[in-house]
Amino acid sequence: MPGLTIGFILPNSGPLATAAHIELVADHIERLGFDTVWLGDHIVMPRNVASRYPYTEDGAWPANPAFPSFEPIVTLSYVAARTTRVRLGLSVLVVPYRNPVATAKMLATLDNFSRGRLTVGCGVGWLEEEFRALGLSTFRNRGAVTDEYLRIFKVLWTERSPSFLGRFHEFADITCDPKPVQQPHPPLWIGGHTSAALRRAVELGDGWQAVRIDQPTFAACTQELRERAARAGRDPESLSISVRLVVDPFRAASEGRAPDPNDASAPLSGSPEEVAEKVRGYIQAGAGDLVFEFPRNRLTSMSAGLDIMNWIGEELRPRIQASSA
């Protein structure tokens, strides 16, 4: 597939989340020639979670609340200053967590300082306890809030004297400059694989990013996305399609067992060709952007994470690129 891009998640949360490790991985991503870096978004880590996590079969959240989580916009601003080439992504920004006007301003500022390298992954959020900790009563309406805030972003980024009257926020005749470097605005990639997320991607987004999703579900969602785009009068090819995949090539050897082919939530593991074949399935289903991450909650050292990054760069990437040319 021409234009295939490959990136990596920075460890801004979990047991390996330190400023030094984020610097180390960001430098290594640029050194290895990856195309993108990405950060997730949690402001607080509730110690008691009843909310269902959408990316595991049993709904259990694998994160440990005792570990830190660095704020993504601030962190990405630092990474922007530390790098020169890679695109900078939020995967994903939980849109309802922050005031939309302040968020639009921060993102436009980041796009300016990065010289137009920002991609904004956008999600509705899933963790009700985190909403409550932030003083937000909008969890039940988070989809509608996200839709409205995305519209606010676009108004602020594209109009000289923006005004907006919505259900959740309003303003009139203000100035919100500077505008983003990227015109009309940084790409908005909608995260999630529900029908609501796919609808949002077509109506309000520039792309779609799936997270920890098995190949059959990814293929079905890609087909639904394209059908929705066609019905809405959008060129399906105008929407970027991205998928986040956890890779742990040494997992089977370290645990003394073969990977379970029926475990859709398990990290991709196996030989370089075995993992490449799994990744090709996502590419054939429509993925033009791949975002890899190592299993942050399992690794006990940053050197193990760097080993996985090197393996992806040296063993996996050439096989993927050769089959996608």
CSV table of C-alpha atoms in Angstrom, one decimal:
chain,number,residue,atom,x,y,z
A,1,MET,CA,0.0,0.0,0.0
A,2,PRO,CA,1.6,3.3,-1.1
A,3,GLY,CA,2.0,5.7,1.8
A,4,LEU,CA,2.0,3.1,4.6
A,5,THR,CA,3.2,4.8,7.8
A,6,ILE,CA,4.5,3.1,10.9
A,7,GLY,CA,4.7,4.6,14.4
A,8,PHE,CA,5.0,3.8,18.0
A,9,ILE,CA,3.3,4.6,21.3
A,10,LEU,CA,5.3,6.5,23.9
A,11,PRO,CA,5.2,5.1,27.5
A,12,ASN,CA,3.5,8.1,29.1
A,13,SER,CA,1.5,5.8,31.4
A,14,GLY,CA,2.3,2.5,33.2
A,15,PRO,CA,5.2,1.1,35.2
A,16,LEU,CA,7.8,2.4,32.6
A,17,ALA,CA,6.3,6.0,32.6
A,18,THR,CA,9.1,8.4,33.5
A,19,ALA,CA,10.3,11.6,31.9
A,20,ALA,CA,13.6,9.9,31.1
A,21,HIS,CA,12.0,6.9,29.5
A,22,ILE,CA,9.7,9.1,27.4
A,23,GLU,CA,12.8,11.0,26.2
A,24,LEU,CA,14.6,7.8,25.4
A,25,VAL,CA,11.8,6.2,23.4
A,26,ALA,CA,11.1,9.5,21.5
A,27,ASP,CA,14.7,9.7,20.5
A,28,HIS,CA,14.8,6.0,19.6
A,29,ILE,CA,11.7,6.4,17.4
A,30,GLU,CA,13.2,9.2,15.4
A,31,ARG,CA,16.6,7.3,15.2
A,32,LEU,CA,14.9,4.2,13.9
A,33,GLY,CA,13.1,6.1,11.2
A,34,PHE,CA,9.5,5.5,12.3
A,35,ASP,CA,7.0,8.0,10.9
A,36,THR,CA,4.9,8.8,14.0
A,37,VAL,CA,4.9,9.0,17.8
A,38,TRP,CA,1.7,8.7,19.9
A,39,LEU,CA,0.5,9.3,23.4
A,40,GLY,CA,-2.6,8.2,25.3
A,41,ASP,CA,-4.7,10.3,27.7
A,42,HIS,CA,-5.4,9.8,31.4
A,43,ILE,CA,-5.5,12.7,33.8
A,44,VAL,CA,-6.1,10.7,37.0
A,45,MET,CA,-6.0,6.9,37.7
A,46,PRO,CA,-9.0,5.8,39.8
A,47,ARG,CA,-8.0,3.1,42.3
A,48,ASN,CA,-11.5,1.5,42.2
A,49,VAL,CA,-12.9,1.0,38.7
A,50,ALA,CA,-16.3,-0.5,38.0
A,51,SER,CA,-16.5,0.9,34.4
A,52,ARG,CA,-16.1,-1.7,31.7
A,53,TYR,CA,-12.9,-1.4,29.7
A,54,PRO,CA,-13.8,-1.7,26.0
A,55,TYR,CA,-10.6,-3.4,24.8
A,56,THR,CA,-10.4,-6.6,26.7
A,57,GLU,CA,-12.8,-9.5,26.4
A,58,ASP,CA,-13.7,-9.5,30.1
A,59,GLY,CA,-13.9,-5.8,30.4
A,60,ALA,CA,-11.2,-5.6,33.0
A,61,TRP,CA,-8.8,-2.6,32.8
A,62,PRO,CA,-5.2,-4.0,32.8
A,63,ALA,CA,-3.7,-0.7,34.1
A,64,ASN,CA,-2.3,-0.4,37.6
A,65,PRO,CA,-3.5,2.9,39.2
A,66,ALA,CA,-0.3,3.1,41.3
A,67,PHE,CA,1.7,4.0,38.2
A,68,PRO,CA,2.0,7.5,36.8
A,69,SER,CA,0.3,8.9,33.7
A,70,PHE,CA,1.9,12.0,32.0
A,71,GLU,CA,-0.5,14.6,30.6
A,72,PRO,CA,-0.4,14.1,26.8
A,73,ILE,CA,-0.6,17.6,25.4
A,74,VAL,CA,2.2,19.0,27.6
A,75,THR,CA,4.3,15.9,27.0
A,76,LEU,CA,3.7,16.0,23.2
A,77,SER,CA,4.8,19.7,23.2
A,78,TYR,CA,8.1,18.6,24.8
A,79,VAL,CA,8.5,15.8,22.3
A,80,ALA,CA,7.8,18.3,19.5
A,81,ALA,CA,10.8,20.3,20.7
A,82,ARG,CA,12.9,17.2,21.0
A,83,THR,CA,12.2,15.8,17.5
A,84,THR,CA,12.4,17.3,14.0
A,85,ARG,CA,10.8,14.8,11.7
A,86,VAL,CA,8.2,12.4,13.1
A,87,ARG,CA,4.5,13.3,13.2
A,88,LEU,CA,3.0,13.8,16.6
A,89,GLY,CA,-0.2,12.0,17.6
A,90,LEU,CA,-2.7,11.8,20.4
A,91,SER,CA,-4.1,8.3,20.7
A,92,VAL,CA,-6.5,9.3,21.8
A,93,LEU,CA,-7.4,12.6,23.4
A,94,VAL,CA,-10.5,12.2,25.6
A,95,VAL,CA,-12.3,15.1,24.1
A,96,PRO,CA,-14.9,15.7,26.9
A,97,TYR,CA,-12.2,16.0,29.6
A,98,ARG,CA,-11.1,19.5,28.8
A,99,ASN,CA,-12.7,22.9,28.0
A,100,PRO,CA,-13.1,22.9,24.2
A,101,VAL,CA,-11.9,26.5,23.7
A,102,ALA,CA,-8.8,25.9,25.8
A,103,THR,CA,-8.1,22.6,24.1
A,104,ALA,CA,-8.4,24.1,20.6
A,105,LYS,CA,-6.0,26.8,21.6
A,106,MET,CA,-3.5,24.3,23.0
A,107,LEU,CA,-3.7,22.1,20.0
A,108,ALA,CA,-3.3,25.0,17.6
A,109,THR,CA,-0.3,26.2,19.6
A,110,LEU,CA,1.3,22.8,19.4
A,111,ASP,CA,0.7,22.6,15.7
A,112,ASN,CA,2.6,25.9,15.3
A,113,PHE,CA,5.6,24.9,17.5
A,114,SER,CA,5.8,21.5,15.7
A,115,ARG,CA,5.6,23.2,12.3
A,116,GLY,CA,2.5,21.3,11.4
A,117,ARG,CA,3.2,17.8,12.6
A,118,LEU,CA,0.2,17.2,14.8
A,119,THR,CA,-2.5,14.5,14.3
A,120,VAL,CA,-5.3,14.6,16.9
A,121,GLY,CA,-6.8,11.2,17.7
A,122,CYS,CA,-10.2,11.9,19.4
A,123,GLY,CA,-12.2,9.7,21.8
A,124,VAL,CA,-15.3,9.9,23.9
A,125,GLY,CA,-13.8,8.2,27.0
A,126,TRP,CA,-14.9,5.1,28.8
A,127,LEU,CA,-13.9,5.6,32.5
A,128,GLU,CA,-16.8,7.1,34.4
A,129,GLU,CA,-14.7,7.3,37.6
A,130,GLU,CA,-12.3,9.6,35.8
A,131,PHE,CA,-15.1,11.9,34.6
A,132,ARG,CA,-16.3,12.2,38.2
A,133,ALA,CA,-12.8,13.0,39.5
A,134,LEU,CA,-12.6,15.8,37.0
A,135,GLY,CA,-15.9,17.2,38.2
A,136,LEU,CA,-17.7,16.3,35.0
A,137,SER,CA,-21.4,15.2,34.9
A,138,THR,CA,-21.3,14.5,31.2
A,139,PHE,CA,-20.4,10.8,31.1
A,140,ARG,CA,-23.8,9.7,29.9
A,141,ASN,CA,-23.8,12.4,27.2
A,142,ARG,CA,-20.1,12.0,26.3
A,143,GLY,CA,-20.8,11.2,22.7
A,144,ALA,CA,-22.9,14.3,22.1
A,145,VAL,CA,-20.3,16.4,24.0
A,146,THR,CA,-17.5,15.0,21.8
A,147,ASP,CA,-19.5,15.8,18.6
A,148,GLU,CA,-20.1,19.4,19.8
A,149,TYR,CA,-16.5,20.0,20.9
A,150,LEU,CA,-15.1,18.7,17.6
A,151,ARG,CA,-17.4,21.3,15.9
A,152,ILE,CA,-16.1,23.9,18.2
A,153,PHE,CA,-12.5,23.0,17.4
A,154,LYS,CA,-13.2,23.5,13.7
A,155,VAL,CA,-15.0,26.8,14.2
A,156,LEU,CA,-12.1,28.2,16.3
A,157,TRP,CA,-9.5,26.9,13.9
A,158,THR,CA,-11.0,28.2,10.7
A,159,GLU,CA,-13.1,31.4,11.4
A,160,ARG,CA,-11.7,34.9,11.9
A,161,SER,CA,-14.4,35.9,14.4
A,162,PRO,CA,-15.8,32.6,15.6
A,163,SER,CA,-19.2,32.3,17.4
A,164,PHE,CA,-20.9,29.1,18.6
A,165,LEU,CA,-24.2,28.3,20.3
A,166,GLY,CA,-24.4,24.7,21.4
A,167,ARG,CA,-26.0,22.5,23.9
A,168,PHE,CA,-22.9,22.3,26.1
A,169,HIS,CA,-20.9,25.4,25.3
A,170,GLU,CA,-21.3,28.8,23.7
A,171,PHE,CA,-19.3,31.9,22.8
A,172,ALA,CA,-19.7,34.9,20.5
A,173,ASP,CA,-17.5,37.2,18.5
A,174,ILE,CA,-14.1,36.2,19.9
A,175,THR,CA,-10.6,35.9,18.5
A,176,CYS,CA,-8.7,32.6,18.9
A,177,ASP,CA,-5.3,32.9,17.2
A,178,PRO,CA,-2.9,31.7,16.1
A,179,LYS,CA,-4.6,29.3,13.7
A,180,PRO,CA,-3.0,25.9,13.2
A,181,VAL,CA,-0.2,25.6,10.6
A,182,GLN,CA,-2.0,22.8,8.9
A,183,GLN,CA,-5.0,24.0,6.9
A,184,PRO,CA,-7.8,23.9,7.4
A,185,HIS,CA,-6.7,22.2,10.7
A,186,PRO,CA,-4.7,19.2,12.0
A,187,PRO,CA,-6.2,15.9,11.0
A,188,LEU,CA,-8.9,14.6,13.4
A,189,TRP,CA,-8.8,10.8,13.7
A,190,ILE,CA,-11.7,9.3,15.6
A,191,GLY,CA,-10.9,6.4,17.9
A,192,GLY,CA,-13.1,3.4,18.8
A,193,HIS,CA,-14.8,0.7,16.8
A,194,THR,CA,-18.5,1.2,17.7
A,195,SER,CA,-21.0,2.3,15.1
A,196,ALA,CA,-21.2,5.7,16.8
A,197,ALA,CA,-17.4,6.1,16.4
A,198,LEU,CA,-17.6,5.2,12.7
A,199,ARG,CA,-20.4,7.6,12.2
A,200,ARG,CA,-18.4,10.3,14.0
A,201,ALA,CA,-15.4,9.6,11.8
A,202,VAL,CA,-17.4,10.1,8.6
A,203,GLU,CA,-19.3,13.2,9.9
A,204,LEU,CA,-16.6,15.0,11.8
A,205,GLY,CA,-13.3,13.3,11.2
A,206,ASP,CA,-10.5,13.0,8.7
A,207,GLY,CA,-9.7,9.4,9.7
A,208,TRP,CA,-10.4,6.5,12.0
A,209,GLN,CA,-8.1,4.8,14.5
A,210,ALA,CA,-8.9,1.3,15.9
A,211,VAL,CA,-7.3,0.1,19.1
A,212,ARG,CA,-6.5,-3.5,20.0
A,213,ILE,CA,-9.0,-5.0,17.6
A,214,ASP,CA,-8.9,-8.4,16.0
A,215,GLN,CA,-8.7,-8.7,12.2
A,216,PRO,CA,-12.3,-9.8,11.4
A,217,THR,CA,-13.7,-7.0,13.5
A,218,PHE,CA,-11.3,-4.5,11.9
A,219,ALA,CA,-12.2,-5.6,8.4
A,220,ALA,CA,-16.0,-5.4,9.2
A,221,CYS,CA,-15.5,-1.9,10.7
A,222,THR,CA,-13.5,-0.7,7.7
A,223,GLN,CA,-16.2,-1.9,5.4
A,224,GLU,CA,-18.9,-0.1,7.5
A,225,LEU,CA,-16.8,3.0,7.5
A,226,ARG,CA,-16.5,3.0,3.7
A,227,GLU,CA,-20.2,2.3,3.3
A,228,ARG,CA,-21.1,5.2,5.6
A,229,ALA,CA,-18.7,7.5,3.8
A,230,ALA,CA,-20.3,6.6,0.4
A,231,ARG,CA,-23.8,7.2,1.7
A,232,ALA,CA,-22.7,10.6,3.1
A,233,GLY,CA,-21.2,11.6,-0.2
A,234,ARG,CA,-17.6,11.4,1.0
A,235,ASP,CA,-14.9,9.7,-0.9
A,236,PRO,CA,-14.0,6.6,1.3
A,237,GLU,CA,-10.4,6.9,0.2
A,238,SER,CA,-10.2,10.4,1.7
A,239,LEU,CA,-10.4,8.9,5.2
A,240,SER,CA,-7.2,7.7,6.8
A,241,ILE,CA,-7.4,4.3,8.5
A,242,SER,CA,-5.1,3.5,11.4
A,243,VAL,CA,-4.8,0.6,13.8
A,244,ARG,CA,-2.9,0.2,17.1
A,245,LEU,CA,-1.3,-3.1,17.8
A,246,VAL,CA,0.5,-4.5,20.8
A,247,VAL,CA,3.6,-6.4,19.8
A,248,ASP,CA,5.5,-8.8,22.1
A,249,PRO,CA,7.6,-11.0,19.8
A,250,PHE,CA,9.5,-12.6,22.7
A,251,ARG,CA,6.4,-13.4,24.8
A,252,ALA,CA,6.1,-17.1,23.8
A,253,ALA,CA,9.7,-17.9,24.5
A,254,SER,CA,9.8,-16.1,27.8
A,255,GLU,CA,6.6,-17.9,29.0
A,256,GLY,CA,7.6,-21.2,27.5
A,257,ARG,CA,4.4,-21.6,25.4
A,258,ALA,CA,3.1,-20.9,22.0
A,259,PRO,CA,0.8,-17.9,21.4
A,260,ASP,CA,-2.9,-18.7,21.5
A,261,PRO,CA,-4.3,-18.0,18.0
A,262,ASN,CA,-7.8,-17.6,19.4
A,263,ASP,CA,-6.9,-14.9,21.9
A,264,ALA,CA,-7.8,-11.7,20.0
A,265,SER,CA,-6.6,-9.5,22.8
A,266,ALA,CA,-3.2,-11.0,23.1
A,267,PRO,CA,-0.1,-9.1,21.8
A,268,LEU,CA,1.2,-10.2,18.4
A,269,SER,CA,4.0,-12.6,19.0
A,270,GLY,CA,6.0,-15.2,17.1
A,271,SER,CA,8.7,-15.2,14.4
A,272,PRO,CA,9.1,-12.1,12.2
A,273,GLU,CA,7.3,-13.7,9.4
A,274,GLU,CA,4.4,-14.9,11.6
A,275,VAL,CA,3.9,-11.5,13.0
A,276,ALA,CA,4.3,-9.9,9.6
A,277,GLU,CA,1.6,-12.1,8.2
A,278,LYS,CA,-0.8,-11.1,11.0
A,279,VAL,CA,-0.1,-7.4,10.3
A,280,ARG,CA,-0.6,-7.9,6.6
A,281,GLY,CA,-4.1,-8.9,7.4
A,282,TYR,CA,-4.8,-5.5,8.8
A,283,ILE,CA,-3.2,-3.8,5.8
A,284,GLN,CA,-5.2,-5.8,3.4
A,285,ALA,CA,-8.4,-4.8,5.2
A,286,GLY,CA,-7.5,-1.2,4.7
A,287,ALA,CA,-5.0,0.0,7.3
A,288,GLY,CA,-2.7,2.7,5.9
A,289,ASP,CA,-1.2,3.6,9.3
A,290,LEU,CA,0.2,1.2,11.8
A,291,VAL,CA,0.9,2.2,15.5
A,292,PHE,CA,2.8,-0.4,17.5
A,293,GLU,CA,3.2,-0.5,21.2
A,294,PHE,CA,5.0,-2.9,23.6
A,295,PRO,CA,3.2,-4.4,26.5
A,296,ARG,CA,3.9,-1.7,29.0
A,297,ASN,CA,2.2,-3.4,31.9
A,298,ARG,CA,4.2,-6.7,31.5
A,299,LEU,CA,7.7,-5.4,30.8
A,300,THR,CA,10.0,-4.9,33.8
A,301,SER,CA,12.7,-2.8,32.1
A,302,MET,CA,13.0,-0.2,29.5
A,303,SER,CA,15.7,-2.2,27.8
A,304,ALA,CA,13.2,-4.9,27.0
A,305,GLY,CA,10.9,-2.3,25.4
A,306,LEU,CA,13.8,-1.0,23.3
A,307,ASP,CA,14.6,-4.6,22.2
A,308,ILE,CA,11.0,-4.8,20.9
A,309,MET,CA,11.3,-1.5,19.1
A,310,ASN,CA,14.6,-2.7,17.5
A,311,TRP,CA,12.9,-5.9,16.5
A,312,ILE,CA,10.1,-4.1,14.8
A,313,GLY,CA,12.4,-1.7,13.0
A,314,GLU,CA,14.9,-4.4,11.9
A,315,GLU,CA,12.8,-7.6,11.4
A,316,LEU,CA,9.1,-6.6,11.1
A,317,ARG,CA,9.1,-3.3,9.2
A,318,PRO,CA,11.1,-4.6,6.1
A,319,ARG,CA,8.7,-7.5,5.7
A,320,ILE,CA,5.7,-5.3,6.0
A,321,GLN,CA,7.0,-2.7,3.6
A,322,ALA,CA,8.1,-5.3,1.0
A,323,SER,CA,4.7,-6.8,0.9
A,324,SER,CA,3.0,-3.4,0.8
A,325,ALA,CA,5.0,-1.8,-2.0
